[in-house]
Each structure stands twice: as C-alpha cells, then as structure tokens.
C-alpha cells in the first residue's frame, strides 16, 4: 500500500475491538480481520521486528527484499527490523539504517515487493544507544528520528514503529533514580521524556495514524524492577494517548528466552491506552487465538515462528506443522542460510 492508497483509506471506519460488529472466529481468532486505523488487515498475525545483521554496511540488500517478500501476505502487517536513525555504534554488525539517500533508495524496492503482495509494512526506527543523553544529544536525536520517519515514508513504508523496548529510549533516569517504593511522577516524566519528545516530532512529521511505539514493561534490566517497569509503562501508555498514535506494541518477555511469562498481563495497558494494542513474546498459535478471542490484544506479533515460517499465516490457517528455527543462524551474515531458505508448505509439498 503506497502513500496515495494510504490517504484514500485514512478516514475509513473506527478501530474494531472484540465487542464490535466483526464477529470473531473464536477458534481461529487470529484469522479475523482488523481495522488498524487506516489499514484494513485481513488477519491478526504480525511479523515482529527482527534484527538479522544481513545489511552490509547498513544498506538493505536484494536478500532483504526476498526475506520480507516471502513473509508478506495480503492484508498482513509486517514490522521491519530495527533500523538505525543515525550512524552509531551497535552491538550488532550490519544492521540497516534509514538516514542516507543510498539507504532510502535501497529500502524502496524492498517496500515495493511487500506492497506488491498487498501487505502493510512499518519500519522500526531505532537508536542503538542505551545511556542517558545530554540535552544537546537529545535535541539531535529527536531530529534524527524525525528525518528517519520522513525518509521511511519516502521509501514507501506505511508507517513507523519507534523502538522503546529492551532499554532503548525509555527508563534511563529510572535506573539511576528509582527508590524502594513506587515512582515519583517527576521520575516517570524524566524516564519517558526522550521517548515522548521523539513521538511528538515523528507524529508532527508523518501523522499520528502512521506511528506505533514498542516497549517492554516485563523485561528487567540493570536495576529496574518489573513492578517499576509496569508502573512506568502505564505512565507511558497514558502519556501516548495525547499523541493519538496508532498502536502500542507491548513486549511480554525477553526475546532470547523461550519461556513465555504467563503472568504478564495486558490489562494495565488495555485500560490506559486508547489506541490498538499489539503484543508479542512466546506466543504459539493456540495462545494467539486465545489472546485475541478474550480481547487481551488486537494483534499478536510473532518473531521466531515467522522467521522460520515464511508462510506463517497460511500454516496457522491450515493448522499445519511448523519449521523449527535455527538459533545459530539468527544473526549470521549469510544471505541465504537461516534467512531466505526456510521452506514454505508448498515447497515442502506437504499434504495437510
Ligand atoms: C533474531 C531476533 C532479532 C530480534 N530483533 C529485534 C529488533 O530488531 N527489534 C525488536 O524490537 N525486537 C527484536 N526481537 C524481539 C522480537 O521482536 C520478539 O519480540 C521476540 O522474538 C519474542 O517473540 P517470539 O517469542 O514470537 O519470538 C528480535 C528477536 C529475535 C529472535
């Protein structure tokens, strides 16, 4: 879906929630359509953002195109891998950026290939630094996010997701200042300040209905406790309402753990955020269906299962067996192995 078609559908209909007119297919709720602001999704199975370290020198490659095109389905939402808004050190090599003309030009055919399959594609915007910024650095970073958002739209993306999970953007002050019992609102405000200023600038640049925000209130890092993170997440969700952004994307568990935190609840975020709710973290097909059916979230993002099953929505529909993922090739630089060589059902010629 290009910019023109996005504009055409912008004002259509309100967000659908489980108690609205669309009747949920209770058993396969993931396959129920969903109106995500201007975007008419035909199912609820979202491709989660995943760094793959295959973009030599920060520039997308024809293999990047193939990877995303393989995972695009009509009316499906793909969120791209964390993409740098400026040149900076990263613990991962060969992650893409979207701050030079060369990068924007290289993203364009990738986005087109996804749109050719009638899917919706958001870029995940990322600054890889985790330390607290000075006032001057903060002002520069806000501008970098603003430019990267504009560049994303110029490359054809339908929108952007701001990466505030895993200790990026949110919570630096919290680690330094939080006390034993509860958080002062001034501490929360400080901890979310960078994130909210970036959201404000990005919304001003490309419009609220093209902006999502990801954070991870159930991930403990450094000294921040989960209870503090949840409290902070609720503060953030409430503050984000002011910007009318399209969705929040709440990560329930650490990306590297297989276990799903069953105690993680979406209720505080459901109750305090008025836009759409995407969640991720260890979901199986059955758990995703149950989560949508009970209204826990509007959309479920799948990481590792989507990485290893390019035709994941089709497999869920058919309740087909899944390819298992190979952790050893998550981040290697092969343009094929563990990247574009996971077979579809058709390629496996499996009869269900
Ligand atoms: C290889 C890999 C790379 C990832 N890269 C990112 C990333 O770039 N941005 C992000 O927000 N999360 C990233 N994650 C986390 C995933 O988006 C997702 O939240 C996580 O894998 C949990 O979902 P799952 O259990 O369905 O895999 C990554 C996960 C994996 C496995």
Coordinates of N, CA and C in Angstrom, one line a residue, residues 119-267:
X119 N 0.5 -6.3 1.2 CA 0.8 -6.3 2.7 C 1.1 -4.8 3.2
X120 N 1.1 -4.6 4.5 CA 1.4 -3.3 5.0 C 2.7 -3.4 5.8
X121 N 3.5 -2.4 5.6 CA 4.9 -2.5 6.1 C 5.3 -1.3 6.9
X122 N 5.6 -1.5 8.2 CA 6.2 -0.5 9.0 C 7.6 -0.7 9.2
X123 N 8.4 0.4 9.3 CA 9.8 0.4 9.6 C 10.0 0.6 11.1
X124 N 10.9 -0.2 11.7 CA 11.1 0.0 13.2 C 12.3 1.0 13.3
X125 N 12.1 2.1 13.9 CA 13.1 3.1 14.0 C 13.8 3.0 15.3
X126 N 15.2 3.1 15.3 CA 16.0 2.7 16.4 C 17.2 3.5 16.6
X127 N 17.5 3.9 17.8 CA 18.8 4.4 18.1 C 19.4 3.5 19.1
X128 N 20.6 3.0 18.7 CA 21.2 1.9 19.5 C 21.8 2.2 20.8
X129 N 21.9 3.5 21.2 CA 22.5 3.9 22.5 C 21.5 3.6 23.6
X130 N 22.0 3.2 24.8 CA 21.2 2.9 25.9 C 21.4 3.9 27.1
X131 N 22.5 4.7 26.9 CA 22.9 5.6 28.1 C 22.1 6.9 28.0
X132 N 22.0 7.5 29.1 CA 21.3 8.8 29.2 C 22.0 9.9 28.4
X133 N 21.1 10.7 27.7 CA 21.7 11.7 26.8 C 21.7 13.1 27.4
X134 N 22.7 13.9 27.0 CA 22.7 15.3 27.4 C 21.6 16.0 26.7
X135 N 21.2 17.2 27.1 CA 20.2 18.0 26.5 C 20.5 18.2 25.0
X136 N 21.7 18.4 24.6 CA 22.1 18.7 23.2 C 21.9 17.4 22.4
X137 N 22.5 16.3 23.0 CA 22.3 15.0 22.3 C 20.9 14.6 22.1
X138 N 20.1 14.9 23.1 CA 18.6 14.6 23.0 C 18.0 15.4 21.8
X139 N 18.4 16.7 21.7 CA 17.8 17.5 20.6 C 18.2 17.0 19.3
X140 N 19.4 16.5 19.2 CA 19.9 16.0 17.9 C 19.1 14.7 17.6
X141 N 19.0 13.9 18.6 CA 18.3 12.6 18.4 C 16.8 12.8 17.9
X142 N 16.2 13.7 18.5 CA 14.8 14.0 18.1 C 14.7 14.3 16.6
X143 N 15.7 15.1 16.2 CA 15.7 15.5 14.8 C 16.0 14.3 13.9
X144 N 16.9 13.4 14.4 CA 17.3 12.2 13.6 C 16.1 11.3 13.5
X145 N 15.3 11.2 14.5 CA 14.1 10.3 14.4 C 13.1 11.0 13.4
X146 N 13.0 12.3 13.5 CA 12.0 13.0 12.6 C 12.4 12.8 11.2
X147 N 13.7 12.9 10.9 CA 14.2 12.7 9.5 C 14.0 11.3 9.1
X148 N 14.3 10.3 10.0 CA 14.2 8.9 9.6 C 12.8 8.6 9.3
X149 N 11.8 9.2 10.1 CA 10.4 8.9 9.8 C 10.0 9.4 8.4
X150 N 10.5 10.6 8.1 CA 10.2 11.2 6.8 C 10.8 10.3 5.7
X151 N 12.1 9.9 5.9 CA 12.8 9.0 5.0 C 12.0 7.7 4.8
X152 N 11.5 7.2 5.9 CA 10.7 5.9 5.8 C 9.5 6.1 4.9
X153 N 8.8 7.2 5.0 CA 7.6 7.4 4.1 C 8.1 7.6 2.7
X154 N 9.3 8.3 2.5 CA 9.8 8.5 1.2 C 10.2 7.2 0.5
X155 N 10.6 6.2 1.4 CA 11.0 4.9 0.9 C 9.7 4.1 0.6
X156 N 8.6 4.6 1.0 CA 7.3 3.9 0.7 C 6.7 3.2 1.9
X157 N 7.3 3.1 3.1 CA 6.8 2.5 4.2 C 5.4 3.1 4.6
X158 N 4.5 2.3 5.1 CA 3.2 2.8 5.5 C 3.2 3.5 6.8
X159 N 4.3 3.3 7.6 CA 4.4 3.9 8.9 C 5.6 3.5 9.6
X160 N 5.8 3.9 10.9 CA 7.0 3.6 11.6 C 6.6 3.2 13.0
X161 N 7.4 2.3 13.6 CA 7.3 1.9 15.0 C 8.5 2.4 15.7
X162 N 8.4 3.2 16.7 CA 9.5 3.7 17.5 C 9.9 2.6 18.5
X163 N 11.2 2.3 18.5 CA 11.7 1.2 19.3 C 12.1 1.7 20.7
X164 N 11.2 1.5 21.6 CA 11.5 1.9 23.0 C 11.5 0.7 24.0
X165 N 11.8 -0.5 23.4 CA 11.8 -1.7 24.2 C 13.3 -2.0 24.5
X166 N 13.5 -3.0 25.4 CA 14.8 -3.5 25.7 C 15.8 -2.5 26.2
X167 N 15.3 -1.4 26.9 CA 16.2 -0.4 27.4 C 16.5 0.7 26.5
X168 N 15.9 0.7 25.3 CA 16.2 1.8 24.4 C 15.2 2.9 24.7
X169 N 15.6 4.1 24.7 CA 14.8 5.4 24.9 C 14.1 5.5 26.2
X170 N 13.5 4.4 26.7 CA 12.7 4.6 27.9 C 13.4 4.1 29.2
X171 N 13.4 4.9 30.2 CA 13.8 4.4 31.5 C 15.1 4.6 32.0
X172 N 16.0 5.4 31.3 CA 17.3 5.6 31.8 C 17.4 6.3 33.2
X173 N 16.6 7.3 33.3 CA 16.5 8.0 34.6 C 16.0 7.1 35.7
X174 N 15.1 6.2 35.3 CA 14.5 5.3 36.3 C 15.6 4.4 36.9
X175 N 16.5 3.9 36.1 CA 17.6 3.1 36.6 C 18.4 3.9 37.6
X176 N 18.6 5.1 37.3 CA 19.5 5.9 38.2 C 18.8 6.4 39.4
X177 N 17.5 6.7 39.3 CA 16.9 7.4 40.4 C 15.8 6.7 41.2
X178 N 15.4 5.5 40.7 CA 14.2 5.0 41.4 C 14.5 4.6 42.8
X179 N 13.5 4.8 43.7 CA 13.7 4.4 45.1 C 13.0 3.1 45.4
X180 N 12.8 2.8 46.6 CA 12.3 1.4 47.0 C 10.8 1.3 46.8
X181 N 10.1 2.4 47.0 CA 8.6 2.2 47.0 C 8.0 3.2 46.0
X182 N 7.5 2.6 44.9 CA 6.8 3.5 43.9 C 7.7 4.5 43.3
X183 N 7.1 5.1 42.3 CA 7.9 6.1 41.5 C 7.2 7.5 41.6
X184 N 8.0 8.5 41.8 CA 7.5 9.8 41.8 C 7.1 10.1 40.3
X185 N 6.1 11.0 40.1 CA 5.7 11.2 38.8 C 6.8 12.0 38.0
X186 N 7.6 12.8 38.8 CA 8.7 13.5 38.1 C 9.7 12.5 37.6
X187 N 9.9 11.4 38.3 CA 10.9 10.4 37.8 C 10.3 9.8 36.6
X188 N 9.0 9.5 36.6 CA 8.4 8.8 35.4 C 8.5 9.8 34.2
X189 N 8.2 11.0 34.5 CA 8.3 12.0 33.4 C 9.7 12.1 32.8
X190 N 10.7 12.1 33.7 CA 12.1 12.1 33.2 C 12.4 10.8 32.4
X191 N 11.9 9.7 32.9 CA 12.3 8.4 32.3 C 11.6 8.3 30.9
X192 N 10.5 9.0 30.7 CA 9.8 8.9 29.4 C 10.1 10.1 28.5
X193 N 10.8 11.1 29.0 CA 11.0 12.4 28.3 C 11.5 12.2 26.9
X194 N 12.6 11.5 26.7 CA 13.2 11.3 25.4 C 12.2 10.7 24.4
X195 N 11.6 9.6 24.9 CA 10.6 8.9 24.1 C 9.5 9.8 23.6
X196 N 8.9 10.5 24.6 CA 7.7 11.3 24.2 C 8.1 12.5 23.3
X197 N 9.3 13.1 23.5 CA 9.7 14.1 22.6 C 9.9 13.6 21.2
X198 N 10.4 12.4 21.1 CA 10.6 11.7 19.8 C 9.2 11.4 19.1
X199 N 8.3 10.9 19.9 CA 7.0 10.6 19.4 C 6.3 11.9 18.9
X200 N 6.4 13.0 19.7 CA 5.8 14.2 19.3 C 6.4 14.7 17.9
X201 N 7.7 14.6 17.7 CA 8.3 15.1 16.5 C 7.9 14.2 15.3
X202 N 7.9 12.9 15.6 CA 7.6 11.9 14.5 C 6.1 12.1 14.1
X203 N 5.2 12.2 15.0 CA 3.8 12.4 14.7 C 3.6 13.7 13.9
X204 N 4.3 14.8 14.3 CA 4.2 16.0 13.6 C 4.7 15.8 12.2
X205 N 5.7 15.0 12.0 CA 6.3 14.8 10.7 C 5.4 14.0 9.7
X206 N 4.9 12.8 10.2 CA 4.2 11.9 9.3 C 2.8 11.6 9.7
X207 N 2.3 12.2 10.8 CA 0.9 11.9 11.1 C 0.7 10.8 12.1
X208 N -0.2 11.0 13.1 CA -0.3 10.0 14.2 C -0.7 8.6 13.7
X209 N -1.5 8.5 12.7 CA -2.1 7.2 12.3 C -1.0 6.4 11.6
X210 N 0.2 6.9 11.5 CA 1.3 6.0 10.9 C 2.4 5.7 12.0
X211 N 2.0 5.9 13.2 CA 3.1 5.8 14.3 C 2.7 4.8 15.3
X212 N 3.6 3.8 15.6 CA 3.4 2.9 16.7 C 4.6 3.0 17.7
X213 N 4.4 2.5 18.9 CA 5.5 2.6 19.9 C 5.7 1.3 20.6
X214 N 6.9 0.8 20.6 CA 7.1 -0.5 21.3 C 7.9 -0.3 22.6
X215 N 7.4 -1.0 23.6 CA 8.2 -1.0 24.9 C 8.0 -2.4 25.6
X216 N 8.9 -2.6 26.6 CA 8.9 -3.9 27.2 C 8.8 -3.8 28.7
X217 N 7.6 -3.7 29.2 CA 7.4 -3.5 30.7 C 7.7 -4.7 31.5
X218 N 7.8 -5.9 30.9 CA 8.1 -7.1 31.6 C 9.5 -7.6 31.5
X219 N 10.4 -6.7 31.0 CA 11.8 -7.0 30.9 C 12.5 -6.3 32.0
X220 N 13.2 -7.0 32.8 CA 14.0 -6.4 33.8 C 15.4 -6.1 33.2
X221 N 16.0 -5.0 33.5 CA 17.4 -4.8 33.0 C 18.0 -3.8 34.0
X222 N 19.3 -4.0 34.1 CA 20.1 -3.2 35.1 C 19.4 -3.3 36.4
X223 N 19.1 -2.1 37.0 CA 18.5 -2.2 38.4 C 17.0 -2.0 38.3
X224 N 16.4 -1.8 37.2 CA 15.0 -1.5 37.1 C 14.2 -2.8 37.4
X225 N 13.2 -2.7 38.3 CA 12.4 -3.9 38.7 C 11.2 -3.9 37.8
X226 N 10.6 -5.1 37.7 CA 9.5 -5.3 36.8 C 8.3 -4.4 37.3
X227 N 8.1 -4.3 38.6 CA 7.0 -3.5 39.1 C 7.2 -2.1 38.7
X228 N 8.4 -1.6 38.8 CA 8.7 -0.2 38.3 C 8.4 -0.1 36.8
X229 N 8.8 -1.1 36.1 CA 8.6 -1.0 34.6 C 7.2 -1.0 34.2
X230 N 6.3 -1.8 35.0 CA 4.9 -1.8 34.7 C 4.3 -0.4 35.0
X231 N 4.7 0.1 36.1 CA 4.2 1.4 36.5 C 4.6 2.4 35.5
X232 N 5.8 2.3 35.0 CA 6.3 3.3 34.0 C 5.6 3.1 32.7
X233 N 5.4 1.8 32.4 CA 4.7 1.5 31.1 C 3.3 2.1 31.1
X234 N 2.6 2.1 32.2 CA 1.3 2.6 32.3 C 1.3 4.2 32.2
X235 N 2.3 4.7 32.8 CA 2.5 6.2 32.7 C 2.7 6.5 31.2
X236 N 3.6 5.7 30.6 CA 3.9 6.0 29.1 C 2.6 5.8 28.3
X237 N 1.9 4.7 28.5 CA 0.7 4.5 27.7 C -0.3 5.6 27.8
X238 N -0.5 6.1 29.1 CA -1.4 7.3 29.3 C -0.8 8.5 28.5
X239 N 0.5 8.7 28.6 CA 1.1 9.9 28.0 C 1.0 9.8 26.5
X240 N 1.0 8.6 26.0 CA 1.0 8.4 24.5 C -0.4 8.8 23.9
X241 N -1.4 8.6 24.8 CA -2.8 9.0 24.3 C -2.9 10.4 23.8
X242 N -2.1 11.2 24.4 CA -2.1 12.6 23.9 C -1.7 12.8 22.5
X243 N -0.9 11.8 22.0 CA -0.4 12.0 20.6 C -1.3 11.2 19.6
X244 N -2.3 10.5 20.1 CA -3.2 9.7 19.2 C -2.5 8.7 18.3
X245 N -1.4 8.1 18.8 CA -0.7 7.2 17.9 C -1.5 6.0 17.6
X246 N -1.2 5.3 16.6 CA -2.0 4.2 16.1 C -2.0 3.0 17.0
X247 N -0.8 2.6 17.5 CA -0.8 1.4 18.4 C 0.4 1.5 19.4
X248 N 0.2 0.8 20.5 CA 1.4 0.4 21.3 C 1.7 -1.1 21.1
X249 N 3.0 -1.4 21.2 CA 3.4 -2.8 20.9 C 4.1 -3.2 22.2
X250 N 3.4 -4.0 23.0 CA 3.9 -4.4 24.3 C 4.6 -5.7 24.3
X251 N 5.9 -5.7 24.6 CA 6.6 -7.0 24.6 C 6.5 -7.7 26.0
X252 N 6.1 -8.9 25.9 CA 5.8 -9.6 27.2 C 7.0 -10.3 27.8
X253 N 7.9 -10.7 27.0 CA 9.0 -11.5 27.6 C 10.3 -11.2 26.8
X254 N 11.4 -11.6 27.3 CA 12.7 -11.3 26.7 C 12.8 -12.1 25.4
X255 N 13.4 -11.4 24.4 CA 13.4 -12.0 23.1 C 14.3 -13.3 23.1
X256 N 15.2 -13.4 24.0 CA 16.1 -14.6 24.0 C 15.6 -15.8 24.8
X257 N 14.5 -15.6 25.6 CA 14.0 -16.7 26.3 C 12.9 -17.4 25.6
X258 N 12.9 -18.7 25.8 CA 11.8 -19.4 25.1 C 10.5 -19.4 25.9
X259 N 10.7 -19.4 27.2 CA 9.6 -19.4 28.1 C 8.8 -18.1 28.0
X260 N 7.5 -18.3 28.0 CA 6.6 -17.2 27.9 C 6.1 -16.8 29.3
X261 N 6.2 -15.6 29.7 CA 5.9 -15.1 31.1 C 4.3 -15.1 31.2
X262 N 3.8 -16.2 31.7 CA 2.4 -16.4 31.8 C 1.7 -15.3 32.7
X263 N 2.5 -14.7 33.6 CA 1.9 -13.7 34.5 C 1.8 -12.3 33.9
X264 N 2.5 -12.2 32.7 CA 2.4 -10.9 32.1 C 1.0 -10.6 31.7
X265 N 0.5 -9.5 32.1 CA -0.9 -9.1 31.7 C -0.9 -7.9 30.9
X266 N -1.9 -7.8 30.0 CA -2.0 -6.6 29.1 C -3.0 -5.6 29.7
X267 N -3.7 -6.1 30.8 CA -4.8 -5.3 31.3 C -4.4 -3.8 31.6

